[in-house]
Short mmCIF file of C-alpha atoms in Angstrom, two decimals:
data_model
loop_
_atom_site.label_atom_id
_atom_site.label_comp_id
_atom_site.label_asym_id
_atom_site.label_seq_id
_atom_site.Cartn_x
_atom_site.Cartn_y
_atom_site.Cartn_z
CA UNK A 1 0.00 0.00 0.00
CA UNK A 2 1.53 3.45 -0.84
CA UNK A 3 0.27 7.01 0.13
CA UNK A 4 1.19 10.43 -1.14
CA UNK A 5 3.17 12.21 0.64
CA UNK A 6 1.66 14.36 2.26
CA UNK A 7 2.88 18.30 2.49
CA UNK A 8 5.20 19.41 5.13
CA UNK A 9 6.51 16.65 6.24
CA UNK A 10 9.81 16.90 7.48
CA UNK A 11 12.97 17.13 5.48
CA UNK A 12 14.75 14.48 7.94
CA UNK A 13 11.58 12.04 7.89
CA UNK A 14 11.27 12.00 3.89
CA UNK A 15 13.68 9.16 3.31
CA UNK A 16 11.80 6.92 6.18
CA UNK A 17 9.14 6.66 3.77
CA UNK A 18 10.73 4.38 1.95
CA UNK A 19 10.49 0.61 2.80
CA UNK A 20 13.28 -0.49 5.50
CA UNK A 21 16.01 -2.40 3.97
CA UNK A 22 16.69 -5.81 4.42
CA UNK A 23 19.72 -5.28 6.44
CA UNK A 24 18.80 -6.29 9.78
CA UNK A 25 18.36 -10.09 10.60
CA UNK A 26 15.02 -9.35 12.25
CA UNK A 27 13.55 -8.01 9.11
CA UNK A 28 14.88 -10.30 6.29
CA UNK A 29 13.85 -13.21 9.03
CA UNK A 30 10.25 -11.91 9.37
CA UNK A 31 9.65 -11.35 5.31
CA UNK A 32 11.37 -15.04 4.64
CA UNK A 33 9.27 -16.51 6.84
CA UNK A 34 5.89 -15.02 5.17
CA UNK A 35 7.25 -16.33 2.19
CA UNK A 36 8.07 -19.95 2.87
CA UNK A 37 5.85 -20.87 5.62
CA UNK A 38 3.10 -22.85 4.84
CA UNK A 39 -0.20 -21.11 6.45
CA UNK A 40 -3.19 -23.80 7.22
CA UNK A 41 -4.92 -20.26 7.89
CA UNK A 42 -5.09 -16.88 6.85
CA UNK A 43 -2.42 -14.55 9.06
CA UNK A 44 -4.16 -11.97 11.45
CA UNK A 45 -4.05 -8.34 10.18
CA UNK A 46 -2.15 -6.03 12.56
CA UNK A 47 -1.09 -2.54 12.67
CA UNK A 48 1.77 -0.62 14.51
CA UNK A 49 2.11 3.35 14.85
CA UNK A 50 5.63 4.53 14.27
CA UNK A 51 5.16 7.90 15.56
CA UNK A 52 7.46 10.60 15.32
CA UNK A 53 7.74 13.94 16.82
CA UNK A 54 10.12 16.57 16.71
CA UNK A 55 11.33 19.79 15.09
CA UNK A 56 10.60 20.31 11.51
CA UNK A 57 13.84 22.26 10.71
CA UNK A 58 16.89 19.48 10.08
CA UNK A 59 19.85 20.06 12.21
CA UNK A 60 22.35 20.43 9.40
CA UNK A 61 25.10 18.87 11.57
CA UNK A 62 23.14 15.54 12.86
CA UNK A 63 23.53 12.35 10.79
CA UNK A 64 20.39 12.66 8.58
CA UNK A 65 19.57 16.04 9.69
CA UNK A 66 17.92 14.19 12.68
CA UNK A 67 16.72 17.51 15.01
CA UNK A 68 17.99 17.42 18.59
CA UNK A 69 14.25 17.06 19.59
CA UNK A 70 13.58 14.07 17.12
CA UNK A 71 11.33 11.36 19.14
CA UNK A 72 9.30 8.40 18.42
CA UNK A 73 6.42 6.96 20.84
CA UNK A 74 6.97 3.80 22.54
CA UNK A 75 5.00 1.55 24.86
CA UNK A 76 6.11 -1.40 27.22
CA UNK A 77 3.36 -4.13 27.31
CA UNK A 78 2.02 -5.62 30.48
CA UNK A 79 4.48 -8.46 31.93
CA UNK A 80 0.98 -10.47 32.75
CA UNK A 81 -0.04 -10.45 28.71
CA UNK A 82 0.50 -14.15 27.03
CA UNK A 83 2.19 -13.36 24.45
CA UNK A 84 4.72 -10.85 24.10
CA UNK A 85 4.83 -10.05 27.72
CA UNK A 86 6.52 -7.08 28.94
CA UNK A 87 7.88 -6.40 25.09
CA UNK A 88 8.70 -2.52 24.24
CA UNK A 89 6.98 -2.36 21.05
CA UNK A 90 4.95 0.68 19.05
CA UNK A 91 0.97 1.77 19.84
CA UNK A 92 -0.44 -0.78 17.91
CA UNK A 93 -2.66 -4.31 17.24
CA UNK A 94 -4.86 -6.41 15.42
CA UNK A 95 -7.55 -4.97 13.01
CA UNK A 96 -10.79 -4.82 13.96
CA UNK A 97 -13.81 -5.50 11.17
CA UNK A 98 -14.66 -1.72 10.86
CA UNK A 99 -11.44 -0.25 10.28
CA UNK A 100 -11.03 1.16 6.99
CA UNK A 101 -7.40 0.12 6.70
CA UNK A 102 -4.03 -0.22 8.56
CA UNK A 103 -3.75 3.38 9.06
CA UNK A 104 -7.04 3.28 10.93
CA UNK A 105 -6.12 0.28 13.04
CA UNK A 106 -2.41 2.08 14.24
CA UNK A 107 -4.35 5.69 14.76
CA UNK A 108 -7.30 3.66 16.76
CA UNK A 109 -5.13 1.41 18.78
CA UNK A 110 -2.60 3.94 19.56
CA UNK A 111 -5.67 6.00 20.67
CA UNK A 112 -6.75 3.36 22.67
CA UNK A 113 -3.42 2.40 24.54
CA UNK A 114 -2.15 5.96 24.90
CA UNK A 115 -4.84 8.30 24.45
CA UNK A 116 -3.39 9.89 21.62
CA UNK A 117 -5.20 12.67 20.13
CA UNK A 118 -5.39 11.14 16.66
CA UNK A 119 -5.99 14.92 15.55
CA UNK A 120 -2.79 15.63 15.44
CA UNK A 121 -1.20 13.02 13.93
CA UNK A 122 -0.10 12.66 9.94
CA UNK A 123 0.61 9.47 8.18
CA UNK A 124 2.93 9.63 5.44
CA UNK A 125 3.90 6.14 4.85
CA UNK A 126 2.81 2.82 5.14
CA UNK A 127 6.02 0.11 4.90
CA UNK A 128 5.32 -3.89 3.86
CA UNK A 129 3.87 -6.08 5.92
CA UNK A 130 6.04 -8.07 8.58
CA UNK A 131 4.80 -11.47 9.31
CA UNK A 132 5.37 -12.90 13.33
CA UNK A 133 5.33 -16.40 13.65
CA UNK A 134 4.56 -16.52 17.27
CA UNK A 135 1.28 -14.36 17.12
CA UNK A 136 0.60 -15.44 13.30
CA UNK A 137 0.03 -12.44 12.54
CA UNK A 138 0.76 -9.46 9.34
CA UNK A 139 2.02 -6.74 11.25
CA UNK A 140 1.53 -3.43 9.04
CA UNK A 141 3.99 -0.60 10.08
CA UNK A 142 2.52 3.02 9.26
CA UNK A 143 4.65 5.79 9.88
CA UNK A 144 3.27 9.28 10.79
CA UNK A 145 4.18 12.71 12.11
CA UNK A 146 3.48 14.27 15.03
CA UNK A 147 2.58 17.50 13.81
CA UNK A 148 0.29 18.59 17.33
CA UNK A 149 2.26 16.64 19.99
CA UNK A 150 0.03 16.26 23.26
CA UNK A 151 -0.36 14.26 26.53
CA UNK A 152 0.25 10.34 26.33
CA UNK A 153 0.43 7.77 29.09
CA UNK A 154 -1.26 4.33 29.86
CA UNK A 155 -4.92 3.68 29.39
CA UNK A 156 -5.27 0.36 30.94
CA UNK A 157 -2.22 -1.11 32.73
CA UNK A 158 -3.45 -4.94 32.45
CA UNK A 159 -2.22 -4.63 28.57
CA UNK A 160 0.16 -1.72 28.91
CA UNK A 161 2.90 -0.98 31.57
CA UNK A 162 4.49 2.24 30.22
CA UNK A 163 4.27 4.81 27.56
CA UNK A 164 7.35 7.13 26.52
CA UNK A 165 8.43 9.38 24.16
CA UNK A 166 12.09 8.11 23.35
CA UNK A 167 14.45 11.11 21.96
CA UNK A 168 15.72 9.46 19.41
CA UNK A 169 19.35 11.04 19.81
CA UNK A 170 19.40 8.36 23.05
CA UNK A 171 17.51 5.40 21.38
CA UNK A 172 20.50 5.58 18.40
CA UNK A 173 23.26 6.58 21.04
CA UNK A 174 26.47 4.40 19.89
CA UNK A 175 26.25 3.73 23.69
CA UNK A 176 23.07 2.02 23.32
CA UNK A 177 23.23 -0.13 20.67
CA UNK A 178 24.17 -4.24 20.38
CA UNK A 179 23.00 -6.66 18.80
CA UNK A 180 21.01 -9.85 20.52
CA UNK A 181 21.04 -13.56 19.47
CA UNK A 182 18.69 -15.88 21.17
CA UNK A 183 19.80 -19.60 21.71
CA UNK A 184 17.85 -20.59 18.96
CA UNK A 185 19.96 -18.56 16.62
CA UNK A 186 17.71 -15.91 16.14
CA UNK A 187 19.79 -12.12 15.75
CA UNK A 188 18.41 -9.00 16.19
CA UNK A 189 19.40 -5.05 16.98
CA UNK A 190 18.68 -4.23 19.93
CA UNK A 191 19.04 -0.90 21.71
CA UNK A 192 19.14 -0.95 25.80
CA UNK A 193 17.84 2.89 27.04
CA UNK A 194 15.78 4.09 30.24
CA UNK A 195 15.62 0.80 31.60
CA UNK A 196 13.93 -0.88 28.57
CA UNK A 197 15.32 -3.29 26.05
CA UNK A 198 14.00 -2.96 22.69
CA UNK A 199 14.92 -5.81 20.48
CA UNK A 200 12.62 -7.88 18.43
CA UNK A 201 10.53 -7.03 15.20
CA UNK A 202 10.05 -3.60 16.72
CA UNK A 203 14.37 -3.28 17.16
CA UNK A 204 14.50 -4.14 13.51
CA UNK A 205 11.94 -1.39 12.22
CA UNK A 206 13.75 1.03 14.16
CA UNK A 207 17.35 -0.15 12.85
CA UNK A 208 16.25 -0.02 9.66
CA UNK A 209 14.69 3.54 9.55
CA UNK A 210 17.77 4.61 11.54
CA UNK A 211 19.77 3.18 8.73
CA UNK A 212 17.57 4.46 5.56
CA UNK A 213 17.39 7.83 6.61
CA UNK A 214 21.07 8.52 7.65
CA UNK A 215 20.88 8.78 11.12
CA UNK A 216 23.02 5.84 12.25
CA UNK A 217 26.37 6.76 14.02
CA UNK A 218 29.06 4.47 13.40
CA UNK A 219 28.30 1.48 15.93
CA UNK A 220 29.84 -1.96 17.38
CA UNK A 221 28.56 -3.94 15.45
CA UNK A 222 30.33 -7.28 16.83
CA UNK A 223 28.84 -6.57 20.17
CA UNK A 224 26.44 -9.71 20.14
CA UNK A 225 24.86 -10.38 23.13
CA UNK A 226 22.67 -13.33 24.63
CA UNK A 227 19.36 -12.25 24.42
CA UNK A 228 18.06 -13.85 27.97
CA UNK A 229 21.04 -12.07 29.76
CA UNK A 230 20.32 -9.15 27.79
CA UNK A 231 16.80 -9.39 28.80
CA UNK A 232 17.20 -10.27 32.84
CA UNK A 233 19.83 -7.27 33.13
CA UNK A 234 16.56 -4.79 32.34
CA UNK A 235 14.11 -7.42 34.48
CA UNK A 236 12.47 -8.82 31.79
CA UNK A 237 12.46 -12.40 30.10
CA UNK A 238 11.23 -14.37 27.50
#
């Protein structure tokens, strides 16, 4: 699914718009999987909201132009949820029969977990669909613009356990960044920041933004960590 651009989007978000690149294990592993898997039934339709926020003037000396102020919205689920438990992922989830498409499902479900004002908020791109074997489901990502940033926090703390608005300058701090491998195999990026560990599909989408729209700062890349130590240094697990 494409959609025009709309006007005044950000300089420093333009190249976002374009589908992430295959770079990061997490994202090639997702899209082979659609592909080869054999599906008895149809995948699940899901949406995530990969909201940013910040100036709209590019800071001329930032990778990317990325402003000082650049942001994205994140939420932690609830460590009680069945699957997916006390994951940092985007506002998002699975479509419901009246939505009129994935960019109706992220807005309404990132309305619903955060209480964003939906108002304010400006899609400009909607990427390929990533499929997650343990959910089974299609997991749209639609990225927007915060044009009218307002108040977020958790609607209903049995499904989510915190809401923030991560500068990005700190999410993509050298610092920050690893990589994670599970024992399984599985690699992903992985970014370790306020006491949260993002990893996982949502990891990947960020990685691969970060590295279409030339904000990545050069990185360790051999830093390859277990992903349950990883996990249990930030109190979470599998």
């Amino acid at each position: 699914m494409t959609i025009e651009m709309p006007p005044g989007i950000p300089a420093w978000l333009t190249r976002a718009a374009e589908p992430a690149p295959d770079s990061a294990d997490t994202l090639t592993r997702a899209r082979a999987l659609r592909r080869a898997m054999t599906v008895t039934s149809k995948p699940r339709q899901a949406a995530v909201l990969v909201l940013f926020g910040g100036s709209p003037e590019p800071d001329p000396d930032a990778p990317g132009g990325l402003p000082a102020d650049a942001e994205v919205l994140l939420t932690q689920r609830a460590s009680t949820l069945r699957q997916h438990r006390g994951q940092v992922a985007f506002p998002g989830g699975a479509a419901d029969p009246g939505d009129a498409g994935p960019i109706d499902t992220a807005l309404r479900e990132a309305c619903e977990e955060t209480g964003l004002d939906r108002s304010g908020v400006e899609p400009f791109a909607v990427h390929p669909k990533l499929f997650v074997p343990v959910s089974r489901f299609d997991v749209t990502p639609v990225l927007a613009y915060w044009r009218t940033p307002g108040a977020v926090d958790v609607v209903d703390q049995s499904e989510t356990e915190r809401v923030v608005r991560m500068p990005l300058a700190r999410l993509l701090d050298p610092a920050n960044r690893f990589l994670v491998r599970s024992s399984l195999g599985y690699q992903s990026p992985a970014f370790q920041v306020d006491g949260m560990l993002v990893w996982g599909l949502t990891g990947g989408i960020i990685a691969g933004i970060s590295k279409a729209s030339g904000w990545d700062r050069e990185w360790d890349h051999h830093d390859v960590r277990d992903l349950e130590t990883a996990l249990a240094a930030v109190g979470m697990t599998l």
